Coordinates of C-alpha atoms in Angstrom, one line a residue:
M1 CA -25.3 -11.7 -21.1
T2 CA -22.1 -11.4 -23.6
E3 CA -18.8 -10.8 -22.6
A4 CA -19.2 -7.5 -24.7
A5 CA -21.8 -6.2 -22.1
E6 CA -18.7 -6.5 -19.4
L7 CA -17.0 -3.7 -20.8
P8 CA -16.7 -0.7 -18.8
P9 CA -17.0 2.9 -20.3
A10 CA -14.1 4.3 -21.7
P11 CA -12.1 6.4 -19.1
E12 CA -12.0 10.1 -19.5
V13 CA -8.7 10.1 -20.4
A14 CA -9.1 8.1 -23.2
R15 CA -10.6 11.1 -24.9
E16 CA -7.3 13.0 -24.7
V17 CA -5.2 10.2 -25.7
F18 CA -7.0 9.4 -28.8
G19 CA -8.3 12.6 -29.9
D20 CA -10.3 12.5 -33.1
R21 CA -9.9 8.9 -33.1
F22 CA -11.6 8.4 -29.7
E23 CA -14.7 6.8 -31.4
D24 CA -12.3 4.2 -33.1
A25 CA -10.6 3.4 -30.0
V26 CA -14.0 2.6 -28.4
R27 CA -15.3 0.4 -31.4
Y28 CA -11.9 -1.5 -31.2
A29 CA -12.6 -2.2 -27.3
E30 CA -15.7 -3.4 -28.3
L31 CA -14.5 -5.8 -30.8
L32 CA -11.8 -7.2 -28.3
A33 CA -14.6 -7.6 -26.0
D34 CA -16.7 -9.4 -28.2
A35 CA -15.1 -11.4 -31.5
G36 CA -12.0 -11.0 -29.5
V37 CA -12.8 -13.4 -26.6
Q38 CA -15.1 -15.5 -28.9
R39 CA -12.0 -15.9 -31.0
G40 CA -9.7 -16.9 -27.8
L41 CA -7.7 -13.6 -28.7
I42 CA -8.5 -12.1 -25.3
G43 CA -9.3 -13.7 -22.1
P44 CA -13.1 -13.0 -20.6
R45 CA -11.4 -12.1 -17.5
E46 CA -9.3 -9.2 -19.1
V47 CA -12.7 -7.5 -20.7
P48 CA -13.4 -5.4 -17.7
R49 CA -9.5 -4.1 -17.7
L50 CA -9.2 -3.9 -21.4
W51 CA -9.0 0.0 -21.3
E52 CA -6.3 0.3 -18.6
R53 CA -4.4 -2.8 -18.7
H54 CA -4.2 -3.1 -22.5
I55 CA -5.6 -0.5 -24.8
L56 CA -4.0 2.8 -22.8
N57 CA -1.3 0.8 -21.6
C58 CA -0.1 0.2 -25.4
A59 CA -1.5 3.7 -26.6
V60 CA 1.1 5.4 -24.5
L61 CA 4.2 3.5 -26.4
S62 CA 3.4 6.6 -28.8
E63 CA 5.6 8.8 -26.2
V64 CA 8.7 7.2 -27.4
V65 CA 8.4 6.4 -31.2
P66 CA 10.0 8.9 -33.3
E67 CA 7.8 10.9 -36.2
G68 CA 7.0 9.7 -39.5
V69 CA 8.9 6.4 -38.8
T70 CA 8.2 2.6 -40.3
V71 CA 7.0 0.0 -37.7
C72 CA 6.8 -3.6 -37.3
D73 CA 4.7 -5.1 -34.7
V74 CA 6.1 -8.6 -34.2
G75 CA 3.7 -11.2 -32.9
S76 CA 0.9 -8.5 -33.0
G77 CA -1.9 -11.1 -31.8
A78 CA -5.1 -9.1 -31.3
G79 CA -3.3 -5.9 -32.3
L80 CA -1.5 -4.9 -29.3
P81 CA 0.4 -2.7 -29.2
G82 CA 0.2 -1.9 -32.8
I83 CA -3.6 -0.9 -33.5
P84 CA -3.6 1.7 -30.1
L85 CA -0.3 3.0 -31.8
A86 CA -1.9 3.5 -35.3
L87 CA -4.8 5.1 -33.5
V88 CA -2.6 7.5 -31.9
R89 CA -0.1 8.2 -34.5
E90 CA -1.2 8.6 -38.2
D91 CA 2.2 9.4 -39.3
L92 CA 3.8 6.2 -38.9
K93 CA 3.6 3.4 -41.2
I94 CA 2.7 0.3 -39.6
T95 CA 3.0 -3.5 -40.3
L96 CA 1.2 -6.1 -38.0
L97 CA 3.2 -9.3 -38.3
E98 CA 1.4 -12.3 -37.0
P99 CA 1.5 -16.1 -37.9
L100 CA -1.7 -17.1 -36.8
L101 CA -4.7 -17.1 -39.6
R102 CA -7.4 -16.6 -37.3
R103 CA -5.1 -13.5 -35.6
T104 CA -4.5 -12.1 -39.0
N105 CA -8.1 -12.4 -40.1
F106 CA -9.2 -10.5 -37.1
L107 CA -6.5 -7.9 -37.5
A108 CA -7.5 -7.5 -41.3
E109 CA -11.4 -7.1 -40.1
V110 CA -10.2 -4.2 -37.5
V111 CA -8.0 -2.4 -39.9
E112 CA -10.7 -2.2 -42.6
L113 CA -13.3 -1.4 -40.2
L114 CA -11.5 1.5 -38.4
G115 CA -10.1 2.9 -41.9
L116 CA -6.5 2.5 -40.7
D117 CA -4.8 3.2 -44.0
H118 CA -1.7 3.5 -42.7
V119 CA -1.5 0.0 -41.6
T120 CA -0.7 -3.3 -43.0
V121 CA -1.5 -6.9 -41.9
V122 CA 1.2 -9.4 -42.6
R123 CA 0.8 -13.4 -42.0
G124 CA 4.2 -14.7 -41.0
R125 CA 6.9 -15.3 -38.4
A126 CA 9.7 -12.8 -38.3
E127 CA 12.0 -15.1 -39.2
E128 CA 10.4 -16.1 -42.3
V129 CA 9.7 -12.4 -43.6
M130 CA 13.3 -11.2 -43.3
G131 CA 14.6 -10.0 -46.6
K132 CA 10.7 -10.1 -47.9
L133 CA 9.8 -7.1 -45.8
Q134 CA 11.7 -3.8 -46.0
P135 CA 13.8 -3.1 -42.7
V136 CA 11.7 -0.8 -40.4
H137 CA 12.8 1.9 -38.0
V138 CA 11.0 0.6 -35.0
V139 CA 10.0 -2.7 -33.9
T140 CA 7.3 -3.1 -31.3
A141 CA 6.3 -6.4 -29.1
R142 CA 4.4 -7.1 -26.4
A143 CA 3.9 -10.4 -24.4
V144 CA 5.4 -12.1 -27.0
A145 CA 8.7 -13.9 -25.6
P146 CA 11.3 -13.3 -22.9
L147 CA 13.6 -10.3 -24.4
D148 CA 16.5 -12.7 -25.6
R149 CA 14.4 -14.7 -27.7
L150 CA 12.2 -11.8 -28.9
A151 CA 15.5 -9.8 -29.8
T152 CA 16.4 -12.9 -32.2
W153 CA 13.1 -12.3 -34.0
G154 CA 12.9 -8.6 -34.1
I155 CA 16.1 -6.9 -34.6
P156 CA 16.9 -8.8 -37.7
L157 CA 13.9 -7.0 -39.1
L158 CA 15.5 -3.4 -38.3
R159 CA 17.3 -0.9 -40.8
P160 CA 20.7 0.1 -39.3
Y161 CA 20.6 2.0 -36.1
G162 CA 16.9 1.2 -35.6
E163 CA 15.2 0.3 -32.3
M164 CA 13.3 -2.3 -30.7
L165 CA 10.7 -1.2 -28.0
A166 CA 9.3 -4.0 -26.4
L167 CA 6.6 -3.5 -23.8
K168 CA 7.3 -5.5 -20.3
G169 CA 6.2 -6.0 -17.0
D170 CA 8.0 -6.1 -13.5
T171 CA 10.4 -8.4 -15.3
A172 CA 11.8 -5.9 -17.5
E173 CA 15.2 -5.3 -15.7
E174 CA 16.1 -9.0 -15.0
E175 CA 15.3 -9.6 -18.5
L176 CA 17.5 -7.1 -19.9
K177 CA 20.2 -8.2 -17.6
A178 CA 20.1 -11.9 -18.7
A179 CA 19.8 -11.0 -22.4
G180 CA 23.0 -8.9 -22.3
T181 CA 25.1 -11.3 -24.2
A182 CA 22.7 -12.1 -26.9
L183 CA 21.8 -8.6 -27.3
S184 CA 25.5 -7.7 -27.9
K185 CA 25.8 -10.5 -30.6
L186 CA 22.5 -9.3 -32.5
G187 CA 24.2 -5.9 -33.0
A188 CA 22.7 -3.9 -30.0
V189 CA 24.9 -0.8 -29.2
E190 CA 22.5 0.6 -26.5
T191 CA 19.8 -0.5 -23.9
S192 CA 17.6 1.2 -21.7
I193 CA 14.4 0.8 -19.8
L194 CA 11.7 3.5 -19.9
H195 CA 8.7 4.2 -18.1
V196 CA 6.0 5.9 -20.0
G197 CA 2.1 7.3 -19.6
Q198 CA 2.3 9.6 -17.0
G199 CA -1.3 10.8 -15.8
I200 CA -2.7 8.0 -18.1
V201 CA -2.0 4.9 -16.6
D202 CA -1.1 3.4 -13.2
P203 CA 1.2 1.6 -13.1
L204 CA 3.3 3.3 -15.7
S205 CA 3.9 1.4 -18.6
T206 CA 7.4 -0.2 -18.8
V207 CA 9.1 -0.3 -22.2
V208 CA 12.6 -1.9 -23.0
R209 CA 14.4 0.0 -25.5
V210 CA 17.3 -1.9 -27.4
E211 CA 18.8 0.6 -30.1
V212 CA 21.3 -1.2 -32.8
G213 CA 24.5 -0.2 -34.9
E214 CA 24.7 -0.6 -38.7
S215 CA 24.4 -4.5 -38.7
P216 CA 21.1 -5.4 -37.1
G217 CA 21.2 -9.0 -36.1
G218 CA 24.8 -8.9 -36.1
V219 CA 27.0 -11.0 -38.3
R220 CA 24.9 -14.0 -38.2
F221 CA 22.2 -12.4 -40.0
A222 CA 24.2 -10.3 -42.3
A223 CA 24.7 -13.3 -44.8
K224 CA 21.0 -14.6 -44.3
R225 CA 20.0 -10.7 -45.1
A226 CA 22.3 -10.7 -48.1
K227 CA 20.9 -14.1 -49.3
A228 CA 17.3 -13.0 -49.0
A229 CA 18.1 -10.0 -50.8
R230 CA 19.4 -11.8 -53.7
T231 CA 16.4 -14.3 -53.9
G232 CA 14.1 -11.6 -53.9
R233 CA 15.8 -9.8 -56.8
T234 CA 16.2 -13.0 -58.9
R235 CA 12.3 -13.6 -58.5
R236 CA 11.6 -9.9 -59.6
R237 CA 13.4 -10.1 -62.6
R238 CA 11.7 -13.7 -63.6

């Protein structure tokens, strides 16, 4: 028996969450349970709880993402939270940023199969693409790294007054407290912990929101950003 056969039917609430994209969400779940497991992107034990713990848990992030913005999903992995977010919100322009080739191959296949024209897959590390990617309004992440380290990768990708939304678990408050100094140095001006998914997921999804001011990444990254921009202009002129 294959891992895909262990995937439970989609819960009824998924129809409400994904609407016209429900069938695409089901196809994505099937891909995760099959190719995702075979390629080592999802553990076999996660298959029975793919809907509640992974897909819906990520889809409800849409509740706190503003309308019509650009999003970069850092360390996208198997596409969580980027792909569920894209299925719910076609008004967003989403970049799935992932350094590993086998993962970006999977992501590209999913994007093409599901016809997600508003999603782009980019292979690379956050620190490598700064200055190459246009700064975004929102950076998302899930299970990538502790908040202080995640912030050093994600915040410099933001445009001024943007925000990072990190899906976290029970350690959210503890991580936020520990990262306070680092976040300040990176230009954060406000932080909060949000709980989303009322009536959809139980427990609710926990989101750490980090809002930045006019200098995302702080002084440390201002020079890097300027140098990257100059290099980009030079290459274009050539």
